Short mmCIF file of C-alpha atoms and ligand atoms in Angstrom, two decimals:
data_model
loop_
_atom_site.label_atom_id
_atom_site.label_comp_id
_atom_site.label_asym_id
_atom_site.label_seq_id
_atom_site.Cartn_x
_atom_site.Cartn_y
_atom_site.Cartn_z
CA MET A 1 0.00 0.00 0.00
CA LYS A 2 1.17 3.51 -0.72
CA ILE A 3 1.03 6.09 2.07
CA SER A 4 0.31 9.80 2.00
CA PRO A 5 0.83 11.27 5.49
CA SER A 6 -1.49 14.13 6.46
CA ILE A 7 0.40 16.98 8.10
CA LEU A 8 -2.74 18.15 9.91
CA ASP A 9 -1.36 16.48 13.02
CA ALA A 10 2.20 17.76 12.47
CA ASN A 11 4.00 20.23 14.70
CA PHE A 12 2.97 23.54 13.10
CA GLY A 13 5.92 25.22 14.81
CA ALA A 14 8.34 22.95 12.98
CA LEU A 15 6.59 21.91 9.79
CA GLN A 16 9.75 21.73 7.69
CA SER A 17 11.56 19.33 10.00
CA ASP A 18 8.36 17.29 10.39
CA LEU A 19 8.31 16.91 6.60
CA GLU A 20 11.89 15.66 6.76
CA SER A 21 10.78 12.93 9.21
CA ILE A 22 8.30 11.52 6.65
CA LYS A 23 10.45 11.71 3.54
CA MET A 24 10.09 7.97 2.88
CA ALA A 25 6.37 8.41 2.25
CA ASP A 26 5.00 8.07 -1.28
CA ARG A 27 3.27 11.44 -1.13
CA ILE A 28 2.32 14.24 1.28
CA HIS A 29 -1.37 15.05 1.93
CA LEU A 30 -2.36 18.68 2.56
CA ASP A 31 -5.75 19.11 4.27
CA VAL A 32 -7.10 22.55 3.48
CA MET A 33 -10.26 23.67 5.32
CA ASP A 34 -12.40 26.78 4.99
CA GLY A 35 -14.37 26.85 8.27
CA GLN A 36 -17.59 26.61 6.21
CA TYR A 37 -17.83 23.26 4.49
CA VAL A 38 -16.16 21.88 7.62
CA PRO A 39 -16.25 23.52 11.06
CA ASN A 40 -12.49 23.91 11.22
CA LEU A 41 -9.61 25.85 9.66
CA SER A 42 -6.15 24.58 8.84
CA PHE A 43 -3.64 26.26 6.51
CA GLY A 44 -3.47 27.58 2.99
CA PRO A 45 -0.99 28.53 0.28
CA PRO A 46 0.82 31.30 2.26
CA VAL A 47 2.09 28.62 4.64
CA LEU A 48 2.21 25.64 2.28
CA LYS A 49 4.02 27.21 -0.65
CA ASN A 50 7.07 28.09 1.44
CA LEU A 51 7.76 24.51 2.49
CA GLU A 52 10.12 22.16 0.70
CA TYR A 53 8.46 18.83 0.00
CA PRO A 54 10.63 15.69 -0.04
CA VAL A 55 8.11 13.93 -2.34
CA GLU A 56 5.13 14.91 -4.49
CA TYR A 57 2.18 16.46 -2.64
CA GLU A 58 -1.59 16.66 -3.07
CA VAL A 59 -4.27 18.97 -1.77
CA HIS A 60 -7.53 17.74 -0.23
CA LEU A 61 -9.74 20.79 -0.34
CA MET A 62 -12.57 20.83 2.20
CA ALA A 63 -14.14 24.10 1.07
CA ASN A 64 -17.30 25.44 -0.52
CA ASN A 65 -16.92 26.94 -4.01
CA PRO A 66 -13.78 24.96 -4.77
CA GLU A 67 -13.24 26.87 -8.04
CA ARG A 68 -11.84 29.75 -5.94
CA PHE A 69 -8.78 27.72 -5.09
CA ILE A 70 -7.74 26.03 -8.32
CA ASP A 71 -5.28 28.72 -9.44
CA LEU A 72 -3.70 29.07 -6.02
CA PHE A 73 -2.92 25.37 -5.66
CA CYS A 74 -2.10 24.59 -9.27
CA ASP A 75 0.44 27.43 -9.21
CA MET A 76 1.89 25.92 -6.05
CA GLY A 77 2.77 22.71 -7.86
CA VAL A 78 0.37 20.15 -6.35
CA MET A 79 0.21 16.83 -8.23
CA THR A 80 -3.48 16.24 -7.45
CA PHE A 81 -6.24 18.72 -6.62
CA THR A 82 -9.18 16.99 -4.90
CA PHE A 83 -12.46 18.69 -3.98
CA HIS A 84 -15.72 17.43 -2.43
CA ILE A 85 -18.71 16.21 -4.42
CA GLU A 86 -20.93 17.66 -1.65
CA THR A 87 -19.88 21.19 -2.74
CA VAL A 88 -20.73 20.99 -6.46
CA ASP A 89 -23.26 19.56 -8.93
CA GLU A 90 -22.27 17.18 -11.71
CA ALA A 91 -21.84 19.86 -14.38
CA LYS A 92 -19.62 21.94 -12.11
CA ALA A 93 -17.51 18.91 -11.14
CA LEU A 94 -16.89 18.07 -14.81
CA GLU A 95 -16.03 21.69 -15.60
CA LEU A 96 -13.55 21.86 -12.72
CA PHE A 97 -11.93 18.55 -13.76
CA LYS A 98 -11.26 20.08 -17.18
CA GLU A 99 -9.78 23.20 -15.70
CA ILE A 100 -7.56 21.28 -13.27
CA LYS A 101 -6.32 18.88 -15.96
CA SER A 102 -5.60 21.75 -18.35
CA ARG A 103 -3.07 22.92 -15.76
CA GLY A 104 -1.27 19.57 -15.89
CA VAL A 105 -2.63 18.57 -12.46
CA LYS A 106 -4.57 15.39 -11.67
CA ALA A 107 -8.24 15.90 -10.79
CA GLY A 108 -9.66 14.17 -7.74
CA ILE A 109 -13.14 14.01 -6.25
CA CYS A 110 -13.88 13.23 -2.61
CA ILE A 111 -16.92 11.57 -1.01
CA ASP A 112 -17.34 12.45 2.64
CA GLY A 113 -17.94 9.87 5.38
CA ALA A 114 -21.74 10.20 5.25
CA THR A 115 -21.98 10.25 1.44
CA SER A 116 -22.87 7.24 -0.69
CA PRO A 117 -20.62 6.36 -3.64
CA GLU A 118 -23.80 6.64 -5.74
CA ALA A 119 -23.35 10.42 -5.43
CA LEU A 120 -20.64 9.97 -8.07
CA SER A 121 -22.29 9.62 -11.48
CA SER A 122 -20.81 7.41 -14.18
CA LYS A 123 -19.68 10.55 -16.03
CA ILE A 124 -17.74 11.63 -12.97
CA LEU A 125 -16.20 8.17 -12.62
CA ALA A 126 -15.14 8.35 -16.26
CA GLU A 127 -13.38 11.71 -15.86
CA ALA A 128 -11.87 11.63 -12.36
CA ASP A 129 -8.19 10.71 -12.01
CA GLN A 130 -8.65 9.98 -8.32
CA ILE A 131 -11.47 9.23 -5.88
CA LEU A 132 -10.82 10.09 -2.27
CA VAL A 133 -13.05 7.95 -0.04
CA MET A 134 -13.34 9.49 3.40
CA SER A 135 -13.61 7.01 6.23
CA VAL A 136 -14.55 9.69 8.79
CA GLN A 137 -16.62 12.85 8.44
CA ALA A 138 -14.21 15.53 7.16
CA GLY A 139 -12.97 18.21 9.51
CA PHE A 140 -10.71 16.74 12.15
CA GLY A 141 -7.86 14.29 12.52
CA GLY A 142 -7.92 11.50 15.09
CA GLN A 143 -11.48 10.23 14.47
CA ARG A 144 -12.63 6.60 14.41
CA PHE A 145 -12.52 4.67 11.12
CA MET A 146 -15.94 3.96 9.55
CA THR A 147 -15.86 0.30 8.49
CA GLU A 148 -18.49 0.83 5.75
CA SER A 149 -15.83 2.61 3.67
CA VAL A 150 -14.48 -0.82 2.70
CA ASN A 151 -17.74 -1.51 0.84
CA LYS A 152 -17.62 1.94 -0.78
CA ILE A 153 -14.24 1.06 -2.32
CA LYS A 154 -15.54 -2.30 -3.53
CA SER A 155 -18.62 -0.70 -5.10
CA LEU A 156 -16.51 1.89 -6.99
CA ARG A 157 -14.30 -0.88 -8.36
CA ALA A 158 -17.39 -2.96 -9.24
CA ARG A 159 -18.65 0.00 -11.29
CA GLY A 160 -15.41 -0.13 -13.25
CA PHE A 161 -13.49 2.80 -11.77
CA ALA A 162 -9.88 2.09 -12.69
CA GLY A 163 -8.27 5.33 -11.47
CA GLU A 164 -6.63 5.84 -8.12
CA ILE A 165 -8.64 5.21 -4.96
CA GLU A 166 -7.31 6.89 -1.86
CA VAL A 167 -8.76 6.42 1.65
CA ASP A 168 -8.67 9.14 4.29
CA GLY A 169 -9.60 9.11 7.97
CA GLY A 170 -8.86 6.83 10.90
CA VAL A 171 -6.51 4.62 8.89
CA ASN A 172 -4.11 2.57 11.00
CA LEU A 173 -2.07 -0.62 10.86
CA ASP A 174 -5.10 -2.69 11.94
CA ASN A 175 -7.39 -1.66 9.05
CA VAL A 176 -4.95 -0.91 6.21
CA LYS A 177 -4.93 -4.51 4.93
CA SER A 178 -8.74 -4.55 4.53
CA LEU A 179 -8.44 -1.38 2.41
CA ALA A 180 -5.74 -2.90 0.21
CA ASP A 181 -7.87 -6.03 -0.27
CA ALA A 182 -10.93 -3.93 -1.23
CA GLY A 183 -8.99 -2.20 -4.02
CA ALA A 184 -7.51 0.98 -2.51
CA ASP A 185 -4.17 2.19 -3.91
CA ILE A 186 -3.08 4.67 -1.28
CA VAL A 187 -4.02 5.66 2.27
CA VAL A 188 -3.84 8.98 4.06
CA VAL A 189 -2.44 8.56 7.56
CA GLY A 190 -2.59 11.38 10.09
CA SER A 191 -2.66 10.62 13.80
CA ALA A 192 -1.45 6.99 13.49
CA LEU A 193 1.84 8.35 12.14
CA MET A 194 2.23 11.97 13.20
CA ARG A 195 1.54 11.28 16.88
CA GLN A 196 4.58 8.99 16.88
CA ALA A 197 8.05 10.35 17.70
CA THR A 198 9.87 11.73 14.66
CA GLU A 199 12.63 9.07 14.92
CA VAL A 200 10.26 6.12 14.47
CA ARG A 201 8.11 7.53 11.65
CA GLY A 202 10.29 6.00 8.92
CA GLU A 203 9.72 2.53 10.38
CA VAL A 204 5.97 3.11 10.74
CA ILE A 205 5.77 4.24 7.11
CA LYS A 206 7.51 1.03 6.06
CA LEU A 207 4.91 -1.06 7.91
CA PHE A 208 2.09 0.67 6.00
CA GLN A 209 3.94 0.18 2.72
CA GLN A 210 4.27 -3.54 3.43
CA ALA A 211 0.52 -3.95 4.00
C1 DX5 B 1 -9.89 14.96 7.97
C2 DX5 B 1 -8.68 14.95 7.04
C3 DX5 B 1 -7.78 13.74 7.19
C4 DX5 B 1 -7.33 13.49 8.58
C5 DX5 B 1 -6.45 12.28 8.66
O1 DX5 B 1 -10.74 15.98 7.61
O2 DX5 B 1 -9.06 15.01 5.70
O3 DX5 B 1 -6.72 13.79 6.26
O4 DX5 B 1 -6.69 14.58 9.15
O5 DX5 B 1 -6.12 12.10 10.01
P1 DX5 B 1 -6.40 10.74 10.79
O6 DX5 B 1 -5.55 9.71 10.11
O7 DX5 B 1 -5.96 11.05 12.18
O8 DX5 B 1 -7.85 10.44 10.67
ZN1 ZN B 2 -7.55 14.63 3.97
#
């Protein structure tokens, strides 16, 4: 399994050295919140663009009107820009995919913990590069994994989605294998990694990669 650590649980006073401690990861996951779609705020481009990333990085945008942020993050060099299906209709999602891809960035769509995979139409499945399946309700790190997300992954694969499936929320070494078996390609890991001492994070990352 590939791993994309979320830096939401990092030490915000020492973000750069925290990034260094997770350099063996496959990717870095940036959770951007607007205080409206989710009842929390995190960080945005002014902070994120000044960091040096040891590996490629992606943005998971938890914000209403996601079109406002495409330029900011595409200019920052993200590999994937993922927004929530709950914040757009189908036509808007397809339009934003086009815009994101025209910038040379991969387009991702997220379904929140309470959302059925049926919210993603077959047109959306055909155009999305990535589906981010949330296994908690978006907004906070450290929540409990929702086991029904395993079936959401299976149902997206059964409908023929062949792009990347990423799982986000409450992922740990006890449930990662079930996600791999269901057809996920990559997991976001926040608290299960970032609440460990910096010196052991490399070893923990390896254990996820072996799952
Ligand atoms: C929640 C975020 C997640 C979360 C992951 O809104 O999208 O990326 O912080 O953290 P854990 O692994 O602690 O659930
Ligand atoms: Zn996330």
